[in-house]
Short mmCIF file of N, CA and C in Angstrom, two decimals:
data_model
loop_
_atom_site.label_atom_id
_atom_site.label_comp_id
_atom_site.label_asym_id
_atom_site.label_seq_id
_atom_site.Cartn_x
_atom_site.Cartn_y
_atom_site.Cartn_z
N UNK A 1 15.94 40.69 -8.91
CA UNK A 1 15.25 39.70 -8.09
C UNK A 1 14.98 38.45 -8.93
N UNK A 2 15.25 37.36 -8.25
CA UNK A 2 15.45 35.86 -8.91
C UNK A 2 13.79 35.49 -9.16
N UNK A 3 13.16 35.50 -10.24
CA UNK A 3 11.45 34.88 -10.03
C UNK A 3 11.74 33.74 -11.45
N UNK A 4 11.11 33.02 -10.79
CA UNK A 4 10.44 31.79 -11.30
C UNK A 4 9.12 31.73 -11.70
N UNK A 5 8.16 30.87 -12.29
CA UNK A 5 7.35 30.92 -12.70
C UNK A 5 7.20 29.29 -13.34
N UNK A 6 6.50 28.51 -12.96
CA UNK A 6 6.35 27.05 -13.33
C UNK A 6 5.18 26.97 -14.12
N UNK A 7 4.46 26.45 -14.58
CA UNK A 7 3.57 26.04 -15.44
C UNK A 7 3.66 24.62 -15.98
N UNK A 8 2.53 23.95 -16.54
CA UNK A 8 2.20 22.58 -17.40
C UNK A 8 1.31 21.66 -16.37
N UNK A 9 1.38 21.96 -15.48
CA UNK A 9 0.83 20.75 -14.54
C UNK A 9 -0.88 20.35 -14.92
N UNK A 10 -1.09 19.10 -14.45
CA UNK A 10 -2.29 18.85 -14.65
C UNK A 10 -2.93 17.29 -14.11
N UNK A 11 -3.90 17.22 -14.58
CA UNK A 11 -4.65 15.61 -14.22
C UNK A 11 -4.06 15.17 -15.54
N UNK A 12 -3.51 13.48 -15.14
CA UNK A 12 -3.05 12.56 -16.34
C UNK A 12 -3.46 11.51 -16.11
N UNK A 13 -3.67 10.64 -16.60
CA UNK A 13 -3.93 8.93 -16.15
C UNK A 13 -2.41 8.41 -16.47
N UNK A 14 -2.40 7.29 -15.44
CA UNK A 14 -1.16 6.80 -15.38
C UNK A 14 -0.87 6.36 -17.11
N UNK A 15 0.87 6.43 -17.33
CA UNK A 15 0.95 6.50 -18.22
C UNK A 15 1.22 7.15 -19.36
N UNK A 16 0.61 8.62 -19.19
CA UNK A 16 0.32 9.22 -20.18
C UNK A 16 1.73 10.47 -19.90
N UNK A 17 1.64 11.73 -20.65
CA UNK A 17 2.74 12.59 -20.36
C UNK A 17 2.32 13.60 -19.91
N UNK A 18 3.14 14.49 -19.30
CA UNK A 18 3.18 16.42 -19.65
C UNK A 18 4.51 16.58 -19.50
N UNK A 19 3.96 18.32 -19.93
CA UNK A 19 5.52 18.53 -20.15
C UNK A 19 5.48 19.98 -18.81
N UNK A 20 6.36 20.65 -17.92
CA UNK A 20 6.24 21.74 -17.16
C UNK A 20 7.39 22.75 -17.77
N UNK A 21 7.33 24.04 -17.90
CA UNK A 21 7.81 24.48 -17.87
C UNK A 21 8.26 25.80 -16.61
N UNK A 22 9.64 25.98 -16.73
CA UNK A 22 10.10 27.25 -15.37
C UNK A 22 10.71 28.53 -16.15
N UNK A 23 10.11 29.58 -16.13
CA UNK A 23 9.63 30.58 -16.70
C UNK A 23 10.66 31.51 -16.12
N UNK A 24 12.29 31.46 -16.08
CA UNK A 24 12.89 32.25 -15.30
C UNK A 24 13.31 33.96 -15.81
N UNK A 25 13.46 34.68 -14.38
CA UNK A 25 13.90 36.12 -14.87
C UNK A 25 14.76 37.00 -13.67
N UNK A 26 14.77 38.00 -13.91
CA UNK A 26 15.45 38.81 -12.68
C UNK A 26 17.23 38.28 -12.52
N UNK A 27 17.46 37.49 -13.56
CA UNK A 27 19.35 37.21 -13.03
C UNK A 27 19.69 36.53 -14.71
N UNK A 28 20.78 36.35 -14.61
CA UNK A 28 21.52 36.01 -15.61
C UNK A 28 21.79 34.70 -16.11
N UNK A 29 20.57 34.05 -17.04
CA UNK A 29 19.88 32.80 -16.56
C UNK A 29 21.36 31.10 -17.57
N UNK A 30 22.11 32.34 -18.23
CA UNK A 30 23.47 31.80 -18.50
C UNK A 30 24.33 31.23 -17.40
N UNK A 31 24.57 31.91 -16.07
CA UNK A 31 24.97 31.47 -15.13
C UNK A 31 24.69 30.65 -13.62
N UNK A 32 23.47 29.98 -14.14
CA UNK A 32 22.39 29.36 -13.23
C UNK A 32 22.44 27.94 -13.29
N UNK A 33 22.34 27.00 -12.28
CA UNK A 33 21.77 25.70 -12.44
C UNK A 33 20.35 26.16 -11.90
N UNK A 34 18.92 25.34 -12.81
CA UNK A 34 18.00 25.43 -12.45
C UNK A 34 17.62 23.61 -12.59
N UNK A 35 16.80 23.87 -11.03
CA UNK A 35 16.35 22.54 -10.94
C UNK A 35 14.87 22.27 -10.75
N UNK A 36 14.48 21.43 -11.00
CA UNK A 36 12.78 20.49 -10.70
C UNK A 36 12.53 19.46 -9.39
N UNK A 37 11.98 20.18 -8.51
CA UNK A 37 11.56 19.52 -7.05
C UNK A 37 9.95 18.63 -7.19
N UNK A 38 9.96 18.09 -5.99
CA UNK A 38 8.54 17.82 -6.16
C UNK A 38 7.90 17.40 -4.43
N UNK A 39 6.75 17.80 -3.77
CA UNK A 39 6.46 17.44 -2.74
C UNK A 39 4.79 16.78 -3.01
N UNK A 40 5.24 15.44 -2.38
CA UNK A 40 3.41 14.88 -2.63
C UNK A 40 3.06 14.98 -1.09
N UNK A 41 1.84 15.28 -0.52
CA UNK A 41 1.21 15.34 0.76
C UNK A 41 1.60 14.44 2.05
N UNK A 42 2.32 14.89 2.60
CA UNK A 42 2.78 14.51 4.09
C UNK A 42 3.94 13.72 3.96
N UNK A 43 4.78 14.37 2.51
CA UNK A 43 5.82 13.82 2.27
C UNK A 43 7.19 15.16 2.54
N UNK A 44 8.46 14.71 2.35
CA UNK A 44 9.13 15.63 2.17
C UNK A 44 9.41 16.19 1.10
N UNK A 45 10.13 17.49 0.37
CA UNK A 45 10.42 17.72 -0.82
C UNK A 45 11.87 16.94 -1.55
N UNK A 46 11.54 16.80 -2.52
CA UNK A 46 12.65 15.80 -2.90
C UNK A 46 13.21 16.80 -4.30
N UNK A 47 14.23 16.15 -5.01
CA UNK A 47 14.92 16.49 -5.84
C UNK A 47 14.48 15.70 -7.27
N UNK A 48 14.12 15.76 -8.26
CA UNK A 48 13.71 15.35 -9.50
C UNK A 48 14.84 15.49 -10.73
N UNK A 49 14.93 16.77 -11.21
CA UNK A 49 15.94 16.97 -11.92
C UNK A 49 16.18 17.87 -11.92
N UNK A 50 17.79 18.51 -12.33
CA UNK A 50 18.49 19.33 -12.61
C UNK A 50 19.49 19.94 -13.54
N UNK A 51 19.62 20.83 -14.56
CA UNK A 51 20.17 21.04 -15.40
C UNK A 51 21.14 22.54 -15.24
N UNK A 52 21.88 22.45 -15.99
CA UNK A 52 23.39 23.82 -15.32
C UNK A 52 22.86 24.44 -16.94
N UNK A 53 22.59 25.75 -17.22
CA UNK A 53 22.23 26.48 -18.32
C UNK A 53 23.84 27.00 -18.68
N UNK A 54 24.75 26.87 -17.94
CA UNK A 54 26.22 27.23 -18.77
C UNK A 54 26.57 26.30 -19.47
N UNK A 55 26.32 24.77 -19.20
CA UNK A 55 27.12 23.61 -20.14
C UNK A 55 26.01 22.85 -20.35
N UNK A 56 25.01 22.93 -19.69
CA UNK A 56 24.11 21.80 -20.34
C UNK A 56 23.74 20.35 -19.98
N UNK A 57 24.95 19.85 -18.43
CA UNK A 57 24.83 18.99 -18.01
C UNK A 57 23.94 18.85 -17.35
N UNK A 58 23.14 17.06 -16.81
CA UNK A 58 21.99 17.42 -16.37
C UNK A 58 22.14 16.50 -15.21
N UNK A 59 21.47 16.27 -14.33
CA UNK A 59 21.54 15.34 -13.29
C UNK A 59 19.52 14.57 -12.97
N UNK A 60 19.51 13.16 -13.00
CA UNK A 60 18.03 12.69 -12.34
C UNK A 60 17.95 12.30 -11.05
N UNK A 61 16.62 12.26 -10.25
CA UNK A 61 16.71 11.15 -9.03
C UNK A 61 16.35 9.59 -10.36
N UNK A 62 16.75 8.70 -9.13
CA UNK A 62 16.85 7.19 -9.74
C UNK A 62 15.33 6.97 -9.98
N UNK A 63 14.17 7.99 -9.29
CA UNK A 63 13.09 7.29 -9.73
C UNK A 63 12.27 8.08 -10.77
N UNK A 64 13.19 9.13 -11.59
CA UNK A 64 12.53 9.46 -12.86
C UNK A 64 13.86 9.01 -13.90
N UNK A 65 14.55 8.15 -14.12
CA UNK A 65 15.30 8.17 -14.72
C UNK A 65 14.99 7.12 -15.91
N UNK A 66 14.68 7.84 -16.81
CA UNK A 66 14.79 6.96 -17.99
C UNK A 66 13.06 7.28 -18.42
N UNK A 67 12.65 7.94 -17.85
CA UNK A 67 11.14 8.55 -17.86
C UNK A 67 10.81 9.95 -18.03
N UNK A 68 11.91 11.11 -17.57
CA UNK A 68 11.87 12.68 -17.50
C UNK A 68 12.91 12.91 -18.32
N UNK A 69 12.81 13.79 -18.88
CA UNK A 69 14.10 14.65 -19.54
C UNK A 69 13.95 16.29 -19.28
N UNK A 70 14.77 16.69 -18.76
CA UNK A 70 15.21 18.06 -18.38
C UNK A 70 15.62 18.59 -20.01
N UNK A 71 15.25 19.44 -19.93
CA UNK A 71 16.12 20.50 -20.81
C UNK A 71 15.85 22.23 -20.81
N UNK A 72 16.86 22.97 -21.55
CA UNK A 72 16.94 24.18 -21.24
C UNK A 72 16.75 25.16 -22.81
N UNK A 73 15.87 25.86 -22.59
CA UNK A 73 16.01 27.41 -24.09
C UNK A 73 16.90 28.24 -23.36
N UNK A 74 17.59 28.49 -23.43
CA UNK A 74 18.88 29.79 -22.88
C UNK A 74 18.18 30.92 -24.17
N UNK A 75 17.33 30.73 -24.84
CA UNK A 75 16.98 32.17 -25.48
C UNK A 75 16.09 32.48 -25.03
N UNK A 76 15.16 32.06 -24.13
CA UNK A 76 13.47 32.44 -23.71
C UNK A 76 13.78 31.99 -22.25
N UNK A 77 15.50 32.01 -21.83
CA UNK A 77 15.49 32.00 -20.49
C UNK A 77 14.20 30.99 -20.12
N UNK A 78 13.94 29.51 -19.80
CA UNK A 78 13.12 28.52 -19.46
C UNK A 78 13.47 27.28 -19.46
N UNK A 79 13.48 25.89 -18.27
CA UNK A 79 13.37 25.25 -18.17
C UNK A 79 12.38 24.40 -18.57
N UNK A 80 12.53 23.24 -19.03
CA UNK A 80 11.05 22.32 -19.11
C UNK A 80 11.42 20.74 -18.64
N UNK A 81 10.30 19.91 -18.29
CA UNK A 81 10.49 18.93 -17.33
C UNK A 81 9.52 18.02 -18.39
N UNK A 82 10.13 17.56 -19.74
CA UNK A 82 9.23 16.26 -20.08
C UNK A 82 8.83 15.31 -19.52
N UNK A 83 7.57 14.80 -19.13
CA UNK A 83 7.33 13.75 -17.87
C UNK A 83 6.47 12.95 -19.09
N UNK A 84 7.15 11.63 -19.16
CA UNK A 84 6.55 10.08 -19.40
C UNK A 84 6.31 9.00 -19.07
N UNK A 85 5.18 7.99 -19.22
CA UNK A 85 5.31 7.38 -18.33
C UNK A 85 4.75 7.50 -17.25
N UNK A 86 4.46 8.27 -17.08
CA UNK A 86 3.82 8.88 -15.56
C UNK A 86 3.18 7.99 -14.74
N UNK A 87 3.42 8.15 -13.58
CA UNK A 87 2.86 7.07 -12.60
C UNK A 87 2.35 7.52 -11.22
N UNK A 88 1.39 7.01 -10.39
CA UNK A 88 0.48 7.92 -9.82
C UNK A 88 1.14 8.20 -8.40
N UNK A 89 2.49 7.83 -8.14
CA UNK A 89 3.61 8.35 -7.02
C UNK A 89 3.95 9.50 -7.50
N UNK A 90 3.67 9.48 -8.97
CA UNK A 90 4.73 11.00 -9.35
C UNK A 90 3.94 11.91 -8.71
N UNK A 91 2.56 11.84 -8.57
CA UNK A 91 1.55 12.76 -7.78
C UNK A 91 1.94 13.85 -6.89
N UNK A 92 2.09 15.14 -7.13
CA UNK A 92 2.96 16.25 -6.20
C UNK A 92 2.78 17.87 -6.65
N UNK A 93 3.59 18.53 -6.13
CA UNK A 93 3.20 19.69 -6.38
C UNK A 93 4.77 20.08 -7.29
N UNK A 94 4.80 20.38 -8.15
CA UNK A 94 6.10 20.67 -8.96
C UNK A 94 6.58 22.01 -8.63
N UNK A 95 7.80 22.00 -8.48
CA UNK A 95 8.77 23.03 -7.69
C UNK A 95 10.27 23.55 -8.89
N UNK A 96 10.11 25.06 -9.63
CA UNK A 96 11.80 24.81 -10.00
C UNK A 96 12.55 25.45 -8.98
N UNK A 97 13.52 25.53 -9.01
CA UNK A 97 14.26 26.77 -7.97
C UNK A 97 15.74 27.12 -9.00
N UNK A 98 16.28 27.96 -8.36
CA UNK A 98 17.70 28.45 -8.96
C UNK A 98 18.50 28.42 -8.33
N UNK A 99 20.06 28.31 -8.88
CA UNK A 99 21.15 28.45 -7.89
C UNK A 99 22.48 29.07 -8.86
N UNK A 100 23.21 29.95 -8.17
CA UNK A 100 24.12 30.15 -9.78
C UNK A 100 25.66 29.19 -9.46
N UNK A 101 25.84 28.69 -10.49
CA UNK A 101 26.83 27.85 -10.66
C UNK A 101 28.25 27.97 -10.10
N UNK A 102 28.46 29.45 -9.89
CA UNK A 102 29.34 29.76 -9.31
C UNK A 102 29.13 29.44 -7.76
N UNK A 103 28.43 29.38 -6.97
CA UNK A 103 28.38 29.37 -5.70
C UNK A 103 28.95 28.40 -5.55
N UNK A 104 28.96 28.80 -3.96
CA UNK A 104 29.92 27.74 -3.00
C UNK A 104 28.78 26.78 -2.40
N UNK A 105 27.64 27.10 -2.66
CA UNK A 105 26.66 25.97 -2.01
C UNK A 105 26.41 24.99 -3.20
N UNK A 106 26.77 25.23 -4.34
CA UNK A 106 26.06 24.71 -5.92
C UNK A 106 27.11 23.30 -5.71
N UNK A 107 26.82 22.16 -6.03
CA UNK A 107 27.72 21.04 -6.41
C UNK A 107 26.87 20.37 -7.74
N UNK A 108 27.74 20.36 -8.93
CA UNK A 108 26.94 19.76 -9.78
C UNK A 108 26.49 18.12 -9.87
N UNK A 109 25.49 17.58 -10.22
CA UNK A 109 25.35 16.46 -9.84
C UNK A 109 24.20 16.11 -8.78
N UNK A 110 24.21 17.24 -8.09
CA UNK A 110 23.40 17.23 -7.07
C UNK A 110 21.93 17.85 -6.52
N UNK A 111 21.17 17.85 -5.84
CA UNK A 111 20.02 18.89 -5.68
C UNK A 111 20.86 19.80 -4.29
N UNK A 112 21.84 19.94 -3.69
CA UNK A 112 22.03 20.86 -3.42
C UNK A 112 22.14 22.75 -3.62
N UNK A 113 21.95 23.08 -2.57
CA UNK A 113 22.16 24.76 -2.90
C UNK A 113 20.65 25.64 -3.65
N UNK A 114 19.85 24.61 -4.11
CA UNK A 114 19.01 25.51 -4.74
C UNK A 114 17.93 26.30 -4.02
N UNK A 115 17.47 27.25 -4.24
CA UNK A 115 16.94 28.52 -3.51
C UNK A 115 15.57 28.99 -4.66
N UNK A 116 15.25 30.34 -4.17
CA UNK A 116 14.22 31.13 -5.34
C UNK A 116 13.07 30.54 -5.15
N UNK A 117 12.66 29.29 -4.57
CA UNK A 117 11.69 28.80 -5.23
C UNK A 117 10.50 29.79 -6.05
N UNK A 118 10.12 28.95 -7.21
CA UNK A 118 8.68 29.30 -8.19
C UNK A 118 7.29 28.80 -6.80
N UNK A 119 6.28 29.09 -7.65
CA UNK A 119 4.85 29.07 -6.54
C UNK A 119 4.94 27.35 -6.56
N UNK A 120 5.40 26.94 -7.78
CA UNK A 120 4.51 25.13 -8.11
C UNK A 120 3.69 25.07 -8.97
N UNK A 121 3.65 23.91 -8.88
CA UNK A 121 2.39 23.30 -10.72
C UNK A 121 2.08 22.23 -9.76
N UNK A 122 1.18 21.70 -9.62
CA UNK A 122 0.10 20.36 -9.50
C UNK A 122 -0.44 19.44 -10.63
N UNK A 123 0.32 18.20 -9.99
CA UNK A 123 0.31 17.22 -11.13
C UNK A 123 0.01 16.06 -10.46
N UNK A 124 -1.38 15.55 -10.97
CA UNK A 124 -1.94 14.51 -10.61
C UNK A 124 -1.97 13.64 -11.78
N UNK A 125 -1.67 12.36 -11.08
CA UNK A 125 -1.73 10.88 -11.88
C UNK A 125 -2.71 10.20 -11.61
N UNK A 126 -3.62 9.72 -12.14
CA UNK A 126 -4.80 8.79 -11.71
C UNK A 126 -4.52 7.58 -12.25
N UNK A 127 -4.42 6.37 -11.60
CA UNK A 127 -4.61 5.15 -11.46
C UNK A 127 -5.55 4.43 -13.01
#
């Protein structure tokens, strides 16, 4: 069984950082793209970032780019979501999910196909 597990979230003042981590288990975390969602209140869920744990490539949306860095431990099986910069839109509930690379729903590059979701992390930016 695919579980997730997110963590890092918190209150920041604009500006400042955190870092989240996705705590994965139950599958073979070598053959996975795992990605970082985010939903702020009476919004839809959107796509943030995404990284493929077989090669390492990563994909951003245009509005964390040059501000988040994705990266992956393939030994402690975990994602983490460096957030800088932070700004008080980033305001949301943080989401990873999984998808394995092989699928026919997976396109790299993209937030398609991903599934599993983790519970979320809550991350507030204050002004």
């Amino acid at each position: 069984e695919v579980q997730l597990v997110e963590s890092g979230g918190g209150l920041v003042q604009a500006g400042g950082s955190l870092r989240l981590s996705c705590a994965a288990s139950g599958f073979t975390f070598d053959d996975y793209a795992i990605g970082w969602f985010r939903q702020a209140p009476g919004k839809e869920r959107e796509g943030v970032s995404c990284i493929s744990s077989s090669d390492g490539s990563t994909y951003y949306a245009d509005s964390v780019k040059g501000r988040f860095t994705i990266s992956s431990d393939n030994a402690k099986n975990t994602v983490y979501l460096q957030m800088n910069s932070l700004k008080p839109e980033d305001t949301a509930v943080y989401y990873c999910a999984a998808v394995p690379t092989t699928s026919g729903s997976y396109y790299p590059g993209s937030f398609q196909g991903f599934g599993s979701w983790g519970q979320g992390t809550q991350v507030t930016v204050s002004s």
